[in-house]
Short mmCIF file of N, CA, C and O in Angstrom, two decimals:
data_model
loop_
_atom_site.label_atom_id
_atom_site.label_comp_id
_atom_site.label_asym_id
_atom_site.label_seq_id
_atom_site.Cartn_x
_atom_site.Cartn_y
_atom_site.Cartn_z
N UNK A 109 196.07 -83.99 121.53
CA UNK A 109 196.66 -84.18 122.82
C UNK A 109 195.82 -83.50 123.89
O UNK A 109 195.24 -84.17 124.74
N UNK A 110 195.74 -81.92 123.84
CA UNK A 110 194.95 -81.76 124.50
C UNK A 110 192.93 -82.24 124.89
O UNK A 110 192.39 -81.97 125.97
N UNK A 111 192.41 -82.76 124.02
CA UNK A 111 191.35 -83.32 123.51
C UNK A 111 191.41 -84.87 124.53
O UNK A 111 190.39 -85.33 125.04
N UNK A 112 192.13 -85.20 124.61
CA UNK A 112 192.88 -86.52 125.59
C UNK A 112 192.53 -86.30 127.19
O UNK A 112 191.64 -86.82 127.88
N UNK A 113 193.81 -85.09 127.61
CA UNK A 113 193.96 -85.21 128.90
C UNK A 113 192.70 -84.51 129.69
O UNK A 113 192.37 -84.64 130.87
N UNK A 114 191.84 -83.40 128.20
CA UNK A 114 190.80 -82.86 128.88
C UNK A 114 189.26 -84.05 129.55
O UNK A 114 188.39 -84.08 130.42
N UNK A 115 189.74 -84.78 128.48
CA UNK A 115 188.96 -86.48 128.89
C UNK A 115 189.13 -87.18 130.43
O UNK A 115 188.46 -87.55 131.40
N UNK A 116 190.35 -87.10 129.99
CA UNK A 116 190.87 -87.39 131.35
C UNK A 116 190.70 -86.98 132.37
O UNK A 116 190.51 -87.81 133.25
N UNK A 117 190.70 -85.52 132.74
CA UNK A 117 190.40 -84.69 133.46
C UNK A 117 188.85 -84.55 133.81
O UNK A 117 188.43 -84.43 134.97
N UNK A 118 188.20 -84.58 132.91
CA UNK A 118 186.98 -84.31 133.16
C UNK A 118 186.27 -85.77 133.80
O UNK A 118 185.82 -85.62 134.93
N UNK A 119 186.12 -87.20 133.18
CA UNK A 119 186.02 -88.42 133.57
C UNK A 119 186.34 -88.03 135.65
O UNK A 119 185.62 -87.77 136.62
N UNK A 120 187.62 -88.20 135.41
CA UNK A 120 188.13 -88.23 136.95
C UNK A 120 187.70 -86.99 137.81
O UNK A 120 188.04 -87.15 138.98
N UNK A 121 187.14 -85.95 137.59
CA UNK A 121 186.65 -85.41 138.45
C UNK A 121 185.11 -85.33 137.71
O UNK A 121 184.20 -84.87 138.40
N UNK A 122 184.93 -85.60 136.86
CA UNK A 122 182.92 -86.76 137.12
C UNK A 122 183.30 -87.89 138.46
O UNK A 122 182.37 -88.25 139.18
N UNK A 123 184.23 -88.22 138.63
CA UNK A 123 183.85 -89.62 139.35
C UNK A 123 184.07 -89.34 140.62
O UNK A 123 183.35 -89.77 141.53
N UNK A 124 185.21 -88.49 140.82
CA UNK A 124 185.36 -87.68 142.40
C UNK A 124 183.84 -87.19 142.84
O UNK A 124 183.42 -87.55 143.94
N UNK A 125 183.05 -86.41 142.04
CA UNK A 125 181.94 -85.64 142.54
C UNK A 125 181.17 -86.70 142.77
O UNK A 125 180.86 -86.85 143.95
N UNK A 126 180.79 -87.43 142.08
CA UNK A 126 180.25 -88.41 141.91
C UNK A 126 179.91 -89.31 143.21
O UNK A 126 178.82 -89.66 143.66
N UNK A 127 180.98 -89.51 143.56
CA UNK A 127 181.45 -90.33 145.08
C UNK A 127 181.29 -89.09 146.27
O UNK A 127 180.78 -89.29 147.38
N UNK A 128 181.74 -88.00 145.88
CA UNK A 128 181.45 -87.28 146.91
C UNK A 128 179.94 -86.90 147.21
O UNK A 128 179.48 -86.67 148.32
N UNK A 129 179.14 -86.88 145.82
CA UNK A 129 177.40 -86.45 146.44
C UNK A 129 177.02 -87.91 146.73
O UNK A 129 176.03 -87.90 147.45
N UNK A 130 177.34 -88.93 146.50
CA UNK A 130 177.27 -89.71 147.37
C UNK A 130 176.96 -89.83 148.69
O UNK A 130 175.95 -89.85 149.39
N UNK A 131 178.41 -89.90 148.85
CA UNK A 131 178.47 -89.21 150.48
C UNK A 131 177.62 -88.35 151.28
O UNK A 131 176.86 -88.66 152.19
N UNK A 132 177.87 -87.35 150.84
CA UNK A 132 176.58 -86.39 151.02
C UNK A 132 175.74 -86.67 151.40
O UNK A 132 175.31 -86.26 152.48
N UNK A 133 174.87 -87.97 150.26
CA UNK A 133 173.68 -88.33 150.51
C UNK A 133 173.23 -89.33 151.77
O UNK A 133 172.22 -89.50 152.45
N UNK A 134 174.52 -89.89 151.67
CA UNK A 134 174.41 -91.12 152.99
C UNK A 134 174.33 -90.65 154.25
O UNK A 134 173.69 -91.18 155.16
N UNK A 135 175.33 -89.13 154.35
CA UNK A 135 175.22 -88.69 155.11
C UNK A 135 173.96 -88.04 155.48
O UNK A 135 174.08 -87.52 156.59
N UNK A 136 172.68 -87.84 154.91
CA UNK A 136 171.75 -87.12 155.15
C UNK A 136 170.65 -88.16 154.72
O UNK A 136 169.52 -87.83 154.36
N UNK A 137 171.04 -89.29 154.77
CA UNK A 137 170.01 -90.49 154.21
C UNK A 137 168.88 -90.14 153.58
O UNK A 137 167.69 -90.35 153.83
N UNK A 138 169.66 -89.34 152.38
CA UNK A 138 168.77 -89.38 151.33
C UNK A 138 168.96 -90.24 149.95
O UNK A 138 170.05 -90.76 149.71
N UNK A 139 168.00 -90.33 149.18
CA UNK A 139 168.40 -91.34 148.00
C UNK A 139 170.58 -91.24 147.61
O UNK A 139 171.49 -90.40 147.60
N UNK A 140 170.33 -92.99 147.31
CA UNK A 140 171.51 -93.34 147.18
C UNK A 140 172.14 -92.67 145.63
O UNK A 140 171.34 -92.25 144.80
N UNK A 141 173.11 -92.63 145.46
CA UNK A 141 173.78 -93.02 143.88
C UNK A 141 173.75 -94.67 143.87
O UNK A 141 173.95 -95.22 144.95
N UNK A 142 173.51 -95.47 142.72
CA UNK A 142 174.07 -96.85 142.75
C UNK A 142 175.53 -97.23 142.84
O UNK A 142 176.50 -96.48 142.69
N UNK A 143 175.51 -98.59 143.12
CA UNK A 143 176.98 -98.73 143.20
C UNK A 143 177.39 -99.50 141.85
O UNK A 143 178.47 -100.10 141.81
N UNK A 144 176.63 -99.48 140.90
CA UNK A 144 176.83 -100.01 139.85
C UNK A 144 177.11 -99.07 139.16
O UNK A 144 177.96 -99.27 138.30
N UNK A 145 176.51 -97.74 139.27
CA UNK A 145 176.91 -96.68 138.31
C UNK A 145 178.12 -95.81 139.06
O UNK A 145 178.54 -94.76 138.57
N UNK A 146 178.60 -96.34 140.22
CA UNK A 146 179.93 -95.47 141.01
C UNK A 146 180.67 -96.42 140.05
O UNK A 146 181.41 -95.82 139.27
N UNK A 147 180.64 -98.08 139.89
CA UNK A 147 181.43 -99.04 139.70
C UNK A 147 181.77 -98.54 138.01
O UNK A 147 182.94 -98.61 137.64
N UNK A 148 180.44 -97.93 136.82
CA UNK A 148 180.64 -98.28 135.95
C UNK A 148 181.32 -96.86 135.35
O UNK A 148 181.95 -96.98 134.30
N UNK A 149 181.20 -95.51 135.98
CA UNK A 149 181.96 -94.92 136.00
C UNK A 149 183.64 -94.83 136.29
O UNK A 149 184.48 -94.29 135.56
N UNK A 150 183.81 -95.40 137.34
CA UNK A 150 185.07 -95.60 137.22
C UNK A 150 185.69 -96.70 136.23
O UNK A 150 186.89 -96.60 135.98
N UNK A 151 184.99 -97.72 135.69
CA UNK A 151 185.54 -98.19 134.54
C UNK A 151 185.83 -97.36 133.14
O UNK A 151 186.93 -97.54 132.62
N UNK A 152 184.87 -96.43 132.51
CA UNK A 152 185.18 -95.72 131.56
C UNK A 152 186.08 -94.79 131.77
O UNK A 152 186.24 -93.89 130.94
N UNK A 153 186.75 -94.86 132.83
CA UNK A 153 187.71 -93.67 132.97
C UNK A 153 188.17 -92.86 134.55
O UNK A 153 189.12 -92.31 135.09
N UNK A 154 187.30 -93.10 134.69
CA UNK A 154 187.07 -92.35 136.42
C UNK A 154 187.68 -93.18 137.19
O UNK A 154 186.96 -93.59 138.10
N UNK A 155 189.05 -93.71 137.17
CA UNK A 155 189.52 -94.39 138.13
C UNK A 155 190.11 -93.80 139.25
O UNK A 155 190.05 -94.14 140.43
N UNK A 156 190.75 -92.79 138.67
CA UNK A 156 191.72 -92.41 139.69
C UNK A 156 190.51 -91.21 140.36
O UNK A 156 190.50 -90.68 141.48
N UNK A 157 189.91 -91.10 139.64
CA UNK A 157 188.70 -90.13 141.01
C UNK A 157 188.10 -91.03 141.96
O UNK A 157 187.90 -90.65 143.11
N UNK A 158 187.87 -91.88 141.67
CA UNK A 158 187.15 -92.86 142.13
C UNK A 158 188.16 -93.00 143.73
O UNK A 158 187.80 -92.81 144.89
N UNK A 159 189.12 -93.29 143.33
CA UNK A 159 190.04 -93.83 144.12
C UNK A 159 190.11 -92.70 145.43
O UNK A 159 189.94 -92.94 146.63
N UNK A 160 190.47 -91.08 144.63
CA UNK A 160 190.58 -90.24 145.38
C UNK A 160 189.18 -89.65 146.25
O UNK A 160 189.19 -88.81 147.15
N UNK A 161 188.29 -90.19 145.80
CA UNK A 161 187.16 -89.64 146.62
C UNK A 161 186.44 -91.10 147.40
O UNK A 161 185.33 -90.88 147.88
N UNK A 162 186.82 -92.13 147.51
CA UNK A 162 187.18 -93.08 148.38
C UNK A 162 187.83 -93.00 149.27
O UNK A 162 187.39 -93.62 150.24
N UNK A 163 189.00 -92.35 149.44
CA UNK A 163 189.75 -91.49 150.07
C UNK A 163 189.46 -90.26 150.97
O UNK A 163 189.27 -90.16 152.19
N UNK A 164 189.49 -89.20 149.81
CA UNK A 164 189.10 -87.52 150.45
C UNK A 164 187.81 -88.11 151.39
O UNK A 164 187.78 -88.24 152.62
N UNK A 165 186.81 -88.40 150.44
CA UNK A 165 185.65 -88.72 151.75
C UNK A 165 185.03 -89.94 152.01
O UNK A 165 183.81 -90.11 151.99
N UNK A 166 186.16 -91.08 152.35
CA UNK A 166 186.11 -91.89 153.40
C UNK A 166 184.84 -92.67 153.36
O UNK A 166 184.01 -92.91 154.23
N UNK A 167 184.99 -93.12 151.49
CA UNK A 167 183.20 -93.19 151.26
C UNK A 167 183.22 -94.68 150.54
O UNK A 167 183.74 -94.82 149.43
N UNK A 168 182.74 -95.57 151.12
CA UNK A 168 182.85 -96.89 151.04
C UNK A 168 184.29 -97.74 150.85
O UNK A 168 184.71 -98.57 150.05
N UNK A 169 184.87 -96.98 152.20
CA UNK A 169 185.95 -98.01 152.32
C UNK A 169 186.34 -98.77 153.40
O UNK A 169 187.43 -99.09 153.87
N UNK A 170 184.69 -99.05 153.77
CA UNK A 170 184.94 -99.88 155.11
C UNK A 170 183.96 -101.23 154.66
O UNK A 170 183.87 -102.20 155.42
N UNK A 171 183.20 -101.18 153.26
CA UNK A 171 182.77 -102.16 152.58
C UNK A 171 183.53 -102.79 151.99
O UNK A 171 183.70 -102.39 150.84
N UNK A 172 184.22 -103.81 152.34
CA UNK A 172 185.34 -104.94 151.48
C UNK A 172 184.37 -105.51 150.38
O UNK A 172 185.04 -106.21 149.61
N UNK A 173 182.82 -105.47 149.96
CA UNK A 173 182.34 -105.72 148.50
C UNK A 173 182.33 -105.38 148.25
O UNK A 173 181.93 -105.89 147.20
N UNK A 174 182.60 -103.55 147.90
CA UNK A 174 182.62 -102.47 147.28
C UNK A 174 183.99 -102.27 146.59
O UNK A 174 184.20 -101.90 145.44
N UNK A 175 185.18 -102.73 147.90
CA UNK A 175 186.56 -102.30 147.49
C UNK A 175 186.72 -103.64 146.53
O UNK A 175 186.76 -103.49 145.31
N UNK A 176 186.77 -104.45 146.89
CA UNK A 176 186.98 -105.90 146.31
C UNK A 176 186.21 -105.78 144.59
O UNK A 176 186.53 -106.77 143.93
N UNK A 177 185.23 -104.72 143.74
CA UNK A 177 184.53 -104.87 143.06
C UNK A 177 185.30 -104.05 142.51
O UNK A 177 185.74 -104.40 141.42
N UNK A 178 185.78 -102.53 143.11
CA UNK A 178 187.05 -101.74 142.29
C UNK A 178 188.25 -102.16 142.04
O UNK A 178 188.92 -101.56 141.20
N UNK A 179 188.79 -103.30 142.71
CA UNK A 179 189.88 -103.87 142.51
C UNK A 179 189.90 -104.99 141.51
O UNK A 179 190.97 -105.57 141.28
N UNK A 180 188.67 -105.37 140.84
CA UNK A 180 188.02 -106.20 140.08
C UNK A 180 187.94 -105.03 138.74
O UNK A 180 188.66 -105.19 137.76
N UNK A 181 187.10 -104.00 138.82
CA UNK A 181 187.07 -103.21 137.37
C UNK A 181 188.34 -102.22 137.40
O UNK A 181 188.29 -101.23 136.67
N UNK A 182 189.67 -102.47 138.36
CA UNK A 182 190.90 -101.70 137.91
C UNK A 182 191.93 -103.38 137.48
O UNK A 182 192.94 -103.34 136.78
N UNK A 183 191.54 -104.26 137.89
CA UNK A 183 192.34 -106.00 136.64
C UNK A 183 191.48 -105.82 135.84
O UNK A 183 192.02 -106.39 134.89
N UNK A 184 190.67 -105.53 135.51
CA UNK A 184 189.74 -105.45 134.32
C UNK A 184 190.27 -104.73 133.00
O UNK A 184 190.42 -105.07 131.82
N UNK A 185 190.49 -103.51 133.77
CA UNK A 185 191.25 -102.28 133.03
C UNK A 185 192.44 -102.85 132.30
O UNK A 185 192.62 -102.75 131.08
N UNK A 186 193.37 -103.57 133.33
CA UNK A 186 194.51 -103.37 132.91
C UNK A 186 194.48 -104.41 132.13
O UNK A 186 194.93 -104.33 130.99
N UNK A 187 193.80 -105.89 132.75
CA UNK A 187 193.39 -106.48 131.16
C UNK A 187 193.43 -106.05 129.90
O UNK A 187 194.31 -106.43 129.13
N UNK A 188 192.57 -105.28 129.56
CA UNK A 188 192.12 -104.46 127.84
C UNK A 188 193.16 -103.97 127.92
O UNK A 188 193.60 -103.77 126.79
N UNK A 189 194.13 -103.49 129.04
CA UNK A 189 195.19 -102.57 128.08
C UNK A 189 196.07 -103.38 127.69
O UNK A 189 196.68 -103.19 126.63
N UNK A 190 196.34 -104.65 128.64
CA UNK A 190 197.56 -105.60 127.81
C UNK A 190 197.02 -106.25 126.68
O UNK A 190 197.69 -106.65 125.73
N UNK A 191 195.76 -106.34 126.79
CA UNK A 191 195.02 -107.22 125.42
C UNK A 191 195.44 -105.88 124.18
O UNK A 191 196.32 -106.09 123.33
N UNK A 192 194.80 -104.75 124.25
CA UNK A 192 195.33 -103.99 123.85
C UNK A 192 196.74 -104.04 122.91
O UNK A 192 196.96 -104.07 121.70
N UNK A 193 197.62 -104.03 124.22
CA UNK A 193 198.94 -103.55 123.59
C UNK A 193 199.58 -105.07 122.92
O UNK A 193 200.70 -104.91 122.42
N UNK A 194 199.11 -106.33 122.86
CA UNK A 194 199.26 -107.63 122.67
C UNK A 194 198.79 -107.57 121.43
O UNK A 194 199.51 -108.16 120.62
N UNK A 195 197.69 -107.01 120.92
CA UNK A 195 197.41 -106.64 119.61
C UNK A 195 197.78 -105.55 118.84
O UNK A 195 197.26 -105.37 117.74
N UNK A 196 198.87 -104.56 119.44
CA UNK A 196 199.26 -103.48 118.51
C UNK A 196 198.94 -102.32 118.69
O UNK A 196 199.58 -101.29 118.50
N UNK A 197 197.59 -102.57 119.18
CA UNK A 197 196.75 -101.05 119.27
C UNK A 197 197.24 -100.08 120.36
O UNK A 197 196.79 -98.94 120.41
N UNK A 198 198.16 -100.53 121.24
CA UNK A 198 198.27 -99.40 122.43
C UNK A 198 199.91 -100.07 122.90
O UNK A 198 200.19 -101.19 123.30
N UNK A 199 200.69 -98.97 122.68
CA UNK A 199 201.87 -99.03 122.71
C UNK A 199 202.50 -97.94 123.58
O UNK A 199 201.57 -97.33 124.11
N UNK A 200 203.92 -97.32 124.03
CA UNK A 200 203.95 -96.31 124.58
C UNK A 200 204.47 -95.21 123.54
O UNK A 200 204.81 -94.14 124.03
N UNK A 201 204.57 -95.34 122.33
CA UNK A 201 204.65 -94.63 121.06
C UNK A 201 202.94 -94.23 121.36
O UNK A 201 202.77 -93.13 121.89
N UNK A 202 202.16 -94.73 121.16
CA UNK A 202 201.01 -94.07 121.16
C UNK A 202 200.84 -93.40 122.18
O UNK A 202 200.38 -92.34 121.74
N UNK A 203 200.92 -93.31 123.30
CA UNK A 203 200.71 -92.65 124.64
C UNK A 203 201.58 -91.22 124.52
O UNK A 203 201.06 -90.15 124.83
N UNK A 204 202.85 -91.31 124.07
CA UNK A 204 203.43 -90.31 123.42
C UNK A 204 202.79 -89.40 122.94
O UNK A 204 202.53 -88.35 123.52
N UNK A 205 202.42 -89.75 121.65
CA UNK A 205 201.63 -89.00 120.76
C UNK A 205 200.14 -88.27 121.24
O UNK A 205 199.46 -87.42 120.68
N UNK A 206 200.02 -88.80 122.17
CA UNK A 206 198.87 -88.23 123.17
C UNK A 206 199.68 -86.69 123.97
O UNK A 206 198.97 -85.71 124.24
N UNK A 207 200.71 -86.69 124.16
CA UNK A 207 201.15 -86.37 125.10
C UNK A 207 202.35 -84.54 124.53
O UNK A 207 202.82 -83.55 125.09
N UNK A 208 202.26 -85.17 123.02
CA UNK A 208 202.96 -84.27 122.42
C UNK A 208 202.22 -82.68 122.18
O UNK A 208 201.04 -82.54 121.84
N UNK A 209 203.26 -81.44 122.45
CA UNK A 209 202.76 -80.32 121.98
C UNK A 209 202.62 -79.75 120.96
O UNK A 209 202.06 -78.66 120.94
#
């Protein structure tokens, strides 16, 4: 369980920083991060950082191909999870068991 949320935790604030030296960089027009590797990070996990440092710093959310591409790899997501749970493998018994002390 704990082994889980530390995943979790760690993913989503990789992807916050991530977006934030970003920023940073745009702001000082120096080399970019890609937006394929902001995009492919937040697919393995980094969503909700993603989201929040889109947010906190106001960092490509005035690009509707950028937002339109996260809103594309978060139906993506939720795809695999209903494919997922349509095959057995991910249930909320399992999420449980993630969750237990």
């Amino acid at each position: 369980m704990m082994l889980s949320i530390c995943i979790f935790v760690v993913f989503n604030g990789l992807s916050l920083g991530v977006f934030g030296l970003d920023k940073y960089r745009s702001i000082r027009h120096q080399r970019r991060i890609s937006e394929s590797f902001l995009l492919t990070i937040t697919f393995f996990g980094g969503t909700i950082g993603a989201l929040l440092g889109m947010l906190i710093f106001r960092h490509k959310v005035a690009k509707l191909s950028f937002i339109l591409k996260i809103i594309l790899v978060i139906l993506l997501q939720v795809m695999i999870l209903y494919g997922l749970y349509r095959l057995g493998l991910f249930s909320v018994k399992n999420i449980s068991i993630l969750f237990r002390n």
